[in-house]
Short mmCIF file of N, CA, C and O in Angstrom, two decimals:
data_model
loop_
_atom_site.label_atom_id
_atom_site.label_comp_id
_atom_site.label_asym_id
_atom_site.label_seq_id
_atom_site.Cartn_x
_atom_site.Cartn_y
_atom_site.Cartn_z
N UNK A 296 11.69 99.72 71.98
CA UNK A 296 11.84 101.15 72.22
C UNK A 296 12.06 102.41 72.74
O UNK A 296 12.66 102.96 72.63
N UNK A 297 10.68 102.38 73.60
CA UNK A 297 10.70 102.94 74.56
C UNK A 297 12.37 103.35 75.61
O UNK A 297 12.51 104.30 75.23
N UNK A 298 13.14 102.02 75.82
CA UNK A 298 13.75 102.12 76.94
C UNK A 298 14.75 102.50 76.01
O UNK A 298 15.72 103.08 76.67
N UNK A 299 15.04 102.76 74.50
CA UNK A 299 15.86 103.01 73.92
C UNK A 299 16.32 104.03 73.99
O UNK A 299 16.89 104.66 74.51
N UNK A 300 14.88 105.20 73.38
CA UNK A 300 14.90 106.04 73.62
C UNK A 300 15.45 106.95 74.73
O UNK A 300 15.79 107.66 74.59
N UNK A 301 14.42 107.04 76.23
CA UNK A 301 14.37 106.98 77.11
C UNK A 301 16.91 106.50 78.23
O UNK A 301 17.14 107.91 78.41
N UNK A 302 17.62 105.54 77.23
CA UNK A 302 17.97 105.51 77.69
C UNK A 302 19.22 106.87 76.92
O UNK A 302 19.67 107.58 78.03
N UNK A 303 19.51 106.82 76.01
CA UNK A 303 20.10 107.41 75.11
C UNK A 303 20.00 109.15 75.90
O UNK A 303 20.23 110.54 76.17
N UNK A 304 18.22 109.56 76.48
CA UNK A 304 17.96 111.09 76.80
C UNK A 304 18.29 110.78 78.06
O UNK A 304 19.17 111.97 78.12
N UNK A 305 18.49 110.10 78.72
CA UNK A 305 19.53 109.81 80.16
C UNK A 305 21.16 110.28 79.69
O UNK A 305 21.85 110.84 80.86
N UNK A 306 21.23 109.56 78.88
CA UNK A 306 23.07 109.82 78.53
C UNK A 306 22.89 110.77 77.96
O UNK A 306 23.76 111.58 78.68
N UNK A 307 22.12 111.87 77.36
CA UNK A 307 22.65 112.99 76.95
C UNK A 307 22.26 114.21 78.07
O UNK A 307 23.55 115.21 77.96
N UNK A 308 21.34 114.05 79.12
CA UNK A 308 21.39 114.50 80.44
C UNK A 308 22.69 114.73 80.53
O UNK A 308 22.81 115.71 82.08
N UNK A 309 22.78 113.48 81.16
CA UNK A 309 23.95 113.26 82.26
C UNK A 309 25.73 114.18 81.27
O UNK A 309 26.27 115.00 81.80
N UNK A 310 25.19 114.16 80.23
CA UNK A 310 26.41 115.03 79.41
C UNK A 310 26.26 115.98 79.84
O UNK A 310 27.03 116.71 79.44
N UNK A 311 25.65 116.17 79.02
CA UNK A 311 24.26 118.66 79.21
C UNK A 311 25.03 118.97 80.89
O UNK A 311 26.06 120.14 81.06
N UNK A 312 24.68 117.74 81.73
CA UNK A 312 25.31 118.15 82.85
C UNK A 312 27.35 118.33 83.02
O UNK A 312 27.43 119.21 83.58
N UNK A 313 27.56 117.64 82.55
CA UNK A 313 28.28 117.06 83.05
C UNK A 313 29.54 118.49 81.96
O UNK A 313 30.69 119.12 82.38
N UNK A 314 28.83 118.58 81.39
CA UNK A 314 28.63 120.27 80.85
C UNK A 314 29.49 121.54 81.20
O UNK A 314 30.05 121.92 81.71
N UNK A 315 28.55 121.85 82.16
CA UNK A 315 27.85 122.79 82.96
C UNK A 315 28.89 122.58 84.03
O UNK A 315 29.61 123.56 84.62
N UNK A 316 29.50 121.74 84.89
CA UNK A 316 30.74 121.89 85.74
C UNK A 316 31.20 121.52 85.71
O UNK A 316 32.43 122.39 86.20
N UNK A 317 32.34 121.41 84.09
CA UNK A 317 33.58 121.93 84.47
C UNK A 317 33.33 123.70 83.52
O UNK A 317 34.08 123.93 84.19
N UNK A 318 31.79 124.64 83.60
CA UNK A 318 32.69 125.63 83.63
C UNK A 318 31.75 126.71 84.27
O UNK A 318 33.04 127.40 84.55
N UNK A 319 31.79 125.82 85.23
CA UNK A 319 31.25 126.36 87.04
C UNK A 319 32.88 125.69 87.18
O UNK A 319 33.79 127.42 87.78
N UNK A 320 34.13 124.77 87.08
CA UNK A 320 35.13 125.02 87.37
C UNK A 320 36.22 126.13 86.80
O UNK A 320 37.10 126.92 87.97
N UNK A 321 36.31 126.32 86.01
CA UNK A 321 36.60 127.00 84.72
C UNK A 321 36.56 128.87 85.56
O UNK A 321 37.31 129.74 85.67
N UNK A 322 35.78 129.04 86.22
CA UNK A 322 35.39 130.61 86.58
C UNK A 322 35.59 130.39 87.92
O UNK A 322 36.20 131.30 87.59
N UNK A 323 35.47 129.34 87.56
CA UNK A 323 36.29 129.45 89.45
C UNK A 323 37.94 129.48 90.00
O UNK A 323 38.28 130.52 90.58
N UNK A 324 38.73 129.01 88.51
CA UNK A 324 39.67 129.02 88.97
C UNK A 324 40.55 130.89 88.21
O UNK A 324 41.39 131.37 88.52
N UNK A 325 39.53 130.94 87.13
CA UNK A 325 39.64 132.83 87.20
C UNK A 325 39.41 133.95 87.86
O UNK A 325 40.21 134.17 87.88
N UNK A 326 38.42 134.04 88.91
CA UNK A 326 38.98 133.77 89.71
C UNK A 326 40.00 134.12 91.22
O UNK A 326 40.38 135.34 91.63
N UNK A 327 39.72 132.68 90.72
CA UNK A 327 41.83 132.40 91.56
C UNK A 327 42.69 133.25 91.40
O UNK A 327 43.31 133.81 92.03
N UNK A 328 43.15 133.96 90.47
CA UNK A 328 43.79 134.66 90.02
C UNK A 328 43.92 135.88 89.52
O UNK A 328 44.58 136.99 89.80
N UNK A 329 42.71 136.33 89.41
CA UNK A 329 41.67 137.90 89.45
C UNK A 329 42.52 138.27 91.06
O UNK A 329 42.80 139.32 91.84
N UNK A 330 42.48 136.91 92.25
CA UNK A 330 42.44 137.87 93.57
C UNK A 330 43.84 137.89 93.59
O UNK A 330 45.08 137.59 93.26
N UNK A 331 44.00 139.33 94.24
CA UNK A 331 45.61 140.37 94.49
C UNK A 331 46.48 139.46 96.05
O UNK A 331 45.39 139.45 97.18
N UNK A 332 47.69 139.30 96.36
CA UNK A 332 48.19 138.59 97.69
C UNK A 332 49.08 139.92 97.02
O UNK A 332 49.59 140.03 97.13
N UNK A 333 48.87 139.88 98.81
CA UNK A 333 49.54 141.36 99.78
C UNK A 333 50.37 140.28 100.41
O UNK A 333 50.24 139.49 101.72
N UNK A 334 51.62 140.92 100.58
CA UNK A 334 52.36 140.48 101.73
C UNK A 334 53.04 141.75 102.54
O UNK A 334 53.68 142.35 101.72
N UNK A 335 53.75 141.15 104.21
CA UNK A 335 53.64 142.32 104.53
C UNK A 335 55.58 141.08 104.92
O UNK A 335 55.08 140.63 105.48
N UNK A 336 56.67 142.86 105.56
CA UNK A 336 58.24 141.80 106.10
C UNK A 336 57.75 142.70 107.45
O UNK A 336 57.02 143.45 107.53
N UNK A 337 58.09 141.34 107.59
CA UNK A 337 58.05 141.79 109.37
C UNK A 337 60.52 141.55 110.03
O UNK A 337 60.68 140.67 109.22
N UNK A 338 59.87 142.81 110.77
CA UNK A 338 61.13 143.14 111.14
C UNK A 338 61.11 142.31 113.07
O UNK A 338 60.32 142.88 113.26
N UNK A 339 62.31 142.30 113.00
CA UNK A 339 62.68 141.43 114.02
C UNK A 339 63.81 141.61 114.65
O UNK A 339 64.88 141.83 114.33
N UNK A 340 64.45 142.14 115.86
CA UNK A 340 64.64 142.86 116.27
C UNK A 340 66.12 142.70 117.06
O UNK A 340 67.62 142.88 117.13
N UNK A 341 66.11 141.58 117.07
CA UNK A 341 66.93 140.85 118.41
C UNK A 341 67.85 139.62 117.72
O UNK A 341 69.16 139.10 117.61
N UNK A 342 67.60 139.24 115.59
CA UNK A 342 67.74 137.91 114.92
C UNK A 342 68.81 139.07 113.88
O UNK A 342 68.03 139.41 112.98
N UNK A 343 69.62 138.40 113.15
CA UNK A 343 70.97 139.15 112.68
C UNK A 343 70.96 138.12 112.05
O UNK A 343 71.40 137.22 112.05
N UNK A 344 70.42 137.58 110.93
CA UNK A 344 71.10 137.34 109.64
C UNK A 344 71.44 137.22 108.25
O UNK A 344 71.17 138.12 108.11
N UNK A 345 72.75 136.45 108.05
CA UNK A 345 73.14 137.10 107.28
C UNK A 345 73.73 135.84 106.08
O UNK A 345 73.63 135.27 106.65
N UNK A 346 73.38 135.98 104.55
CA UNK A 346 73.81 135.51 103.66
C UNK A 346 74.52 136.36 102.78
O UNK A 346 75.02 137.61 102.74
N UNK A 347 75.67 135.09 102.50
CA UNK A 347 77.18 135.97 102.35
C UNK A 347 76.82 134.91 100.75
O UNK A 347 76.72 133.65 100.35
N UNK A 348 77.13 135.97 99.59
CA UNK A 348 77.18 134.88 98.20
C UNK A 348 77.92 136.13 97.57
O UNK A 348 78.98 136.30 97.51
N UNK A 349 79.12 134.53 96.86
CA UNK A 349 80.09 134.35 95.81
C UNK A 349 79.46 134.54 94.41
O UNK A 349 79.29 133.28 93.94
N UNK A 350 79.57 135.54 93.49
CA UNK A 350 79.22 135.49 92.02
C UNK A 350 80.46 134.86 91.62
O UNK A 350 81.80 135.41 92.02
N UNK A 351 80.82 134.19 91.15
CA UNK A 351 81.28 133.47 90.21
C UNK A 351 81.00 133.49 88.49
O UNK A 351 80.07 133.32 88.47
N UNK A 352 82.45 133.84 87.50
CA UNK A 352 82.55 134.39 86.79
C UNK A 352 82.73 133.38 85.51
O UNK A 352 84.53 132.73 85.76
N UNK A 353 82.37 132.96 84.54
CA UNK A 353 82.98 131.69 84.66
C UNK A 353 82.63 132.37 82.31
O UNK A 353 81.43 133.07 82.00
N UNK A 354 85.00 133.14 82.03
CA UNK A 354 83.81 133.20 81.02
C UNK A 354 84.21 131.57 79.89
O UNK A 354 85.39 131.44 80.32
N UNK A 355 83.85 131.69 78.87
CA UNK A 355 83.65 130.94 78.25
C UNK A 355 84.51 131.01 76.62
O UNK A 355 83.65 132.88 76.25
N UNK A 356 85.01 130.71 75.64
CA UNK A 356 85.06 131.48 74.34
C UNK A 356 84.01 130.57 73.17
O UNK A 356 83.84 129.56 73.21
N UNK A 357 83.35 131.05 72.92
CA UNK A 357 81.98 131.11 71.67
C UNK A 357 82.94 131.09 69.97
O UNK A 357 83.22 132.47 69.77
N UNK A 358 83.52 129.72 69.53
CA UNK A 358 83.46 129.95 68.07
C UNK A 358 82.23 130.49 67.84
O UNK A 358 81.68 130.05 67.87
N UNK A 359 82.62 131.54 66.72
CA UNK A 359 82.05 131.30 65.55
C UNK A 359 82.07 129.80 64.03
O UNK A 359 83.34 129.48 64.18
N UNK A 360 80.16 130.16 64.10
CA UNK A 360 80.33 128.75 63.21
C UNK A 360 81.38 128.97 61.62
O UNK A 360 81.15 130.02 61.33
N UNK A 361 82.23 128.06 61.14
CA UNK A 361 82.19 128.26 60.41
C UNK A 361 82.06 128.07 59.03
O UNK A 361 81.13 127.38 59.28
N UNK A 362 82.42 129.25 58.03
CA UNK A 362 81.86 129.10 56.93
C UNK A 362 82.82 128.40 55.73
O UNK A 362 81.97 128.17 54.79
N UNK A 363 83.72 128.31 55.85
CA UNK A 363 84.42 127.49 54.98
C UNK A 363 85.04 125.40 55.31
O UNK A 363 85.91 126.00 56.56
N UNK A 364 85.33 124.47 55.08
CA UNK A 364 85.65 123.57 55.58
C UNK A 364 87.19 123.69 54.77
O UNK A 364 86.78 122.56 53.68
N UNK A 365 87.65 122.58 54.79
CA UNK A 365 88.76 121.92 54.48
C UNK A 365 88.98 120.41 54.72
O UNK A 365 88.26 119.93 55.20
N UNK A 366 88.10 119.90 53.44
CA UNK A 366 87.88 118.30 53.26
C UNK A 366 89.26 117.41 52.63
O UNK A 366 89.87 117.58 51.23
N UNK A 367 89.10 116.18 53.45
CA UNK A 367 90.07 115.16 53.18
C UNK A 367 89.36 114.25 52.02
O UNK A 367 89.82 114.16 50.99
N UNK A 368 87.86 114.40 51.78
CA UNK A 368 87.18 113.31 51.61
C UNK A 368 85.79 113.13 51.79
O UNK A 368 85.70 113.20 52.93
N UNK A 369 85.84 112.38 50.46
CA UNK A 369 84.29 112.41 50.56
C UNK A 369 83.31 110.54 50.61
O UNK A 369 83.45 110.47 49.52
N UNK A 370 82.85 110.18 51.41
CA UNK A 370 83.34 108.91 51.20
C UNK A 370 81.47 108.10 51.05
O UNK A 370 80.63 109.17 51.80
N UNK A 371 81.42 107.19 50.22
CA UNK A 371 80.01 106.61 50.24
C UNK A 371 79.82 105.81 51.60
O UNK A 371 78.74 105.20 51.59
N UNK A 372 80.71 104.91 52.07
CA UNK A 372 80.94 104.07 53.05
C UNK A 372 81.13 104.59 54.30
O UNK A 372 82.86 105.62 54.23
N UNK A 373 80.79 104.38 55.64
CA UNK A 373 80.06 105.63 56.91
C UNK A 373 82.11 104.31 57.11
O UNK A 373 82.66 105.35 58.64
N UNK A 374 82.67 103.40 57.12
CA UNK A 374 84.04 102.91 57.88
C UNK A 374 85.70 103.93 56.50
O UNK A 374 85.90 104.29 58.17
N UNK A 375 84.59 104.39 56.08
CA UNK A 375 85.77 104.36 54.69
C UNK A 375 86.10 106.21 55.68
O UNK A 375 87.25 106.41 55.83
N UNK A 376 84.83 106.49 56.25
CA UNK A 376 84.69 108.45 56.37
C UNK A 376 85.55 107.94 58.54
O UNK A 376 86.35 108.78 59.33
N UNK A 377 85.07 106.41 58.59
CA UNK A 377 85.87 107.09 60.33
C UNK A 377 86.57 107.19 60.36
O UNK A 377 87.13 106.69 61.08
N UNK A 378 87.79 105.32 59.02
CA UNK A 378 88.95 105.38 59.48
C UNK A 378 90.33 106.85 58.42
O UNK A 378 90.73 106.77 59.60
N UNK A 379 89.27 107.50 57.74
CA UNK A 379 90.35 109.35 57.76
C UNK A 379 89.84 109.87 58.52
O UNK A 379 90.63 110.12 59.15
N UNK A 380 88.84 109.69 59.23
CA UNK A 380 88.90 110.91 60.11
C UNK A 380 89.37 110.09 62.23
O UNK A 380 90.39 112.03 62.19
N UNK A 381 89.73 109.32 62.28
CA UNK A 381 90.95 108.76 62.82
C UNK A 381 92.70 109.03 62.46
O UNK A 381 93.59 109.74 63.62
N UNK A 382 92.86 108.80 61.10
CA UNK A 382 93.99 109.14 61.14
C UNK A 382 93.99 110.54 61.43
O UNK A 382 95.48 110.76 61.48
N UNK A 383 92.97 111.63 60.13
CA UNK A 383 93.78 112.70 60.94
C UNK A 383 93.64 113.21 62.50
O UNK A 383 94.27 113.73 62.82
N UNK A 384 93.41 112.88 63.90
CA UNK A 384 93.23 112.71 64.35
C UNK A 384 94.56 112.14 65.34
O UNK A 384 95.19 113.00 66.35
N UNK A 385 95.11 111.24 64.64
CA UNK A 385 96.24 110.52 65.30
C UNK A 385 97.31 111.54 64.63
O UNK A 385 98.11 110.89 65.29
N UNK A 386 97.46 112.00 63.39
CA UNK A 386 98.01 113.50 63.00
C UNK A 386 97.83 114.90 63.89
O UNK A 386 98.57 115.97 63.16
N UNK A 387 97.16 114.42 64.48
CA UNK A 387 96.62 115.69 65.30
C UNK A 387 96.14 116.71 64.95
O UNK A 387 96.51 117.86 65.06
N UNK A 388 94.92 116.08 63.85
CA UNK A 388 94.04 117.15 63.18
C UNK A 388 93.11 117.24 64.09
O UNK A 388 92.47 116.26 64.21
N UNK A 389 92.95 117.64 65.26
CA UNK A 389 92.15 117.73 66.71
C UNK A 389 90.32 117.40 66.53
O UNK A 389 89.52 117.93 66.90
N UNK A 390 90.50 118.78 65.44
CA UNK A 390 89.16 119.34 64.94
C UNK A 390 88.25 118.82 63.99
O UNK A 390 87.66 118.92 63.08
N UNK A 391 89.26 118.19 63.45
CA UNK A 391 88.67 117.08 62.52
C UNK A 391 86.94 116.78 62.77
O UNK A 391 86.85 115.99 63.23
N UNK A 392 86.26 116.24 61.40
CA UNK A 392 84.81 116.42 62.07
C UNK A 392 84.76 115.52 61.14
O UNK A 392 84.97 114.53 59.98
N UNK A 393 83.54 114.65 61.34
CA UNK A 393 82.32 113.46 59.96
C UNK A 393 81.72 115.11 59.96
O UNK A 393 80.55 114.80 60.55
N UNK A 394 79.85 114.66 58.17
CA UNK A 394 79.44 115.30 58.70
C UNK A 394 78.91 115.12 57.53
O UNK A 394 79.15 114.05 56.47
N UNK A 395 77.38 114.83 57.31
CA UNK A 395 76.56 113.37 56.18
C UNK A 395 76.95 114.54 54.91
O UNK A 395 76.18 115.85 55.38
N UNK A 396 77.17 115.22 54.11
CA UNK A 396 77.13 115.56 52.63
C UNK A 396 76.23 115.76 52.47
O UNK A 396 75.11 116.64 51.13
N UNK A 397 75.39 114.53 51.93
CA UNK A 397 74.14 114.48 51.23
C UNK A 397 73.57 112.44 51.75
O UNK A 397 74.21 112.32 53.56
N UNK A 398 71.99 112.67 51.09
CA UNK A 398 71.66 111.03 51.71
C UNK A 398 72.63 109.99 51.96
O UNK A 398 72.78 108.82 53.17
N UNK A 399 73.25 109.94 50.52
CA UNK A 399 74.52 108.32 50.63
C UNK A 399 75.97 108.62 50.43
O UNK A 399 76.45 108.32 50.98
N UNK A 400 76.76 110.37 51.63
CA UNK A 400 77.95 110.41 51.41
C UNK A 400 78.30 111.07 52.88
O UNK A 400 77.12 111.57 52.97
N UNK A 401 79.25 110.38 53.03
CA UNK A 401 79.35 111.54 54.87
C UNK A 401 81.32 111.83 54.82
O UNK A 401 82.04 111.40 53.71
N UNK A 402 81.33 113.40 54.80
CA UNK A 402 82.74 114.82 54.11
C UNK A 402 83.48 113.87 55.47
O UNK A 402 82.50 114.52 56.14
N UNK A 403 84.68 114.47 55.34
CA UNK A 403 85.44 114.75 56.55
C UNK A 403 86.60 115.71 56.75
O UNK A 403 86.81 116.05 55.47
N UNK A 404 86.27 116.37 57.07
CA UNK A 404 86.76 117.54 57.03
C UNK A 404 88.16 117.71 58.14
O UNK A 404 87.98 118.00 59.33
N UNK A 405 89.31 118.70 57.30
CA UNK A 405 90.38 118.85 58.35
C UNK A 405 89.51 120.38 59.50
O UNK A 405 89.85 119.57 61.19
N UNK A 406 89.16 121.05 58.98
CA UNK A 406 89.26 122.17 60.52
C UNK A 406 88.26 122.89 59.53
O UNK A 406 87.98 122.83 58.01
N UNK A 407 87.53 123.87 59.95
CA UNK A 407 86.89 125.28 59.64
C UNK A 407 87.03 126.49 59.72
O UNK A 407 88.02 127.36 61.26
N UNK A 408 87.06 127.61 58.60
CA UNK A 408 87.72 128.23 58.79
C UNK A 408 86.20 129.39 58.65
O UNK A 408 85.15 129.54 58.21
N UNK A 409 86.13 131.08 59.33
CA UNK A 409 85.89 132.26 58.72
C UNK A 409 85.50 132.59 57.36
O UNK A 409 83.87 132.92 57.38
N UNK A 410 86.75 132.76 57.15
CA UNK A 410 86.59 134.08 55.96
C UNK A 410 87.54 132.49 54.76
O UNK A 410 88.00 132.37 55.47
N UNK A 411 86.89 133.45 53.65
CA UNK A 411 87.60 132.01 52.45
C UNK A 411 89.33 132.08 52.79
O UNK A 411 89.48 131.49 51.73
N UNK A 412 89.64 133.34 52.94
CA UNK A 412 91.66 133.87 52.74
C UNK A 412 91.95 132.74 53.14
O UNK A 412 92.59 132.76 52.93
N UNK A 413 91.58 132.31 54.99
CA UNK A 413 91.86 131.62 55.75
C UNK A 413 92.10 130.36 55.93
O UNK A 413 93.12 130.07 55.55
N UNK A 414 90.68 130.51 53.74
CA UNK A 414 91.18 128.31 53.53
C UNK A 414 91.65 128.71 52.54
O UNK A 414 92.60 126.77 52.84
N UNK A 415 92.29 129.25 51.78
CA UNK A 415 92.63 129.18 51.15
C UNK A 415 94.38 128.91 51.92
O UNK A 415 95.03 127.99 51.20
N UNK A 416 94.49 129.90 52.50
CA UNK A 416 96.53 129.75 53.48
C UNK A 416 95.90 128.67 53.52
O UNK A 416 97.36 128.16 53.17
N UNK A 417 95.55 127.71 54.46
CA UNK A 417 95.66 126.91 54.91
C UNK A 417 95.25 125.52 53.88
O UNK A 417 96.59 124.72 54.30
N UNK A 418 94.74 124.80 52.74
CA UNK A 418 94.83 124.25 52.28
C UNK A 418 96.33 124.13 51.47
O UNK A 418 96.33 123.10 51.11
N UNK A 419 96.99 125.23 51.15
CA UNK A 419 97.96 125.58 49.90
C UNK A 419 99.00 124.99 51.07
O UNK A 419 99.78 124.79 50.33
N UNK A 420 98.78 125.48 52.48
CA UNK A 420 99.79 124.66 53.17
C UNK A 420 99.91 123.15 53.37
O UNK A 420 100.91 122.33 53.77
N UNK A 421 98.69 122.98 53.18
CA UNK A 421 97.64 121.49 53.35
C UNK A 421 98.89 120.65 52.43
O UNK A 421 99.30 119.43 52.26
N UNK A 422 98.50 120.91 51.15
CA UNK A 422 98.85 120.27 49.51
C UNK A 422 100.55 120.53 50.02
O UNK A 422 100.49 119.54 48.88
N UNK A 423 100.70 120.96 50.42
CA UNK A 423 102.69 120.53 50.30
C UNK A 423 102.78 119.84 51.19
O UNK A 423 104.22 118.79 50.80
N UNK A 424 101.81 118.78 52.23
CA UNK A 424 102.33 117.99 52.43
C UNK A 424 102.00 116.11 51.89
O UNK A 424 100.56 116.73 51.02
N UNK A 425 102.70 115.50 51.76
CA UNK A 425 102.90 114.03 50.82
C UNK A 425 101.14 113.62 51.05
O UNK A 425 101.01 113.57 51.90
N UNK A 426 100.64 113.30 49.93
CA UNK A 426 99.27 112.61 49.91
C UNK A 426 97.69 113.17 51.10
O UNK A 426 96.92 112.63 50.71
N UNK A 427 98.41 115.11 50.82
CA UNK A 427 97.55 115.30 51.18
C UNK A 427 97.37 116.59 49.48
O UNK A 427 96.02 117.83 50.12
N UNK A 428 97.85 116.43 49.31
CA UNK A 428 96.94 116.89 47.57
C UNK A 428 96.01 117.67 47.08
O UNK A 428 95.36 117.96 46.54
N UNK A 429 95.41 116.46 47.81
CA UNK A 429 93.69 116.14 47.37
C UNK A 429 92.62 116.74 47.74
O UNK A 429 91.37 117.75 48.02
N UNK A 430 92.34 117.63 49.01
CA UNK A 430 92.80 118.36 50.18
C UNK A 430 91.83 119.55 49.48
O UNK A 430 92.58 120.25 48.67
N UNK A 431 90.02 119.88 48.66
CA UNK A 431 89.60 120.93 48.64
C UNK A 431 88.73 121.79 49.40
O UNK A 431 88.52 121.75 51.49
N UNK A 432 88.40 122.81 49.39
CA UNK A 432 87.78 124.23 50.18
C UNK A 432 86.44 123.59 49.83
O UNK A 432 85.58 123.63 48.83
N UNK A 433 85.35 123.49 50.92
CA UNK A 433 83.91 123.32 51.02
C UNK A 433 83.56 124.49 51.07
O UNK A 433 83.17 125.22 52.44
N UNK A 434 82.18 125.94 50.92
CA UNK A 434 81.54 125.86 51.30
C UNK A 434 80.56 126.39 52.20
O UNK A 434 80.00 125.57 51.16
N UNK A 435 79.94 126.13 53.80
CA UNK A 435 79.02 125.74 54.16
C UNK A 435 77.88 127.57 53.18
O UNK A 435 78.28 128.03 53.14
N UNK A 436 76.50 126.80 52.97
CA UNK A 436 75.67 127.87 52.43
C UNK A 436 74.70 127.85 53.47
O UNK A 436 74.81 127.33 54.09
#
């Protein structure tokens, strides 16, 4: 019994002394951060170093997120949505997308538009194409 008590006290003493060492390390780290570093520039008269930098400006066009989508179909089976997506791409609708509509539905959209007027004009144009009379407008919330 005495050996167990003695062993427990030794473990506690080691643990407490270990905690004190960590506090000392933390204090030295904060002292190192408080030290200011001074740098001096040295000028060498006979050496000339020329660095040339070229600035290249790249312009990228960022489209605003659409608020209205022209939807060609909504499918429960992902393969059907993939087939319609492929068909739209072959027909020239390069911006066609598949997006999840709900937990188990996939919506296939032709294009996105910022304003409702643009979307209405586009859906009227698509409705004139045979087989595309069922296209509808979806407002993103």
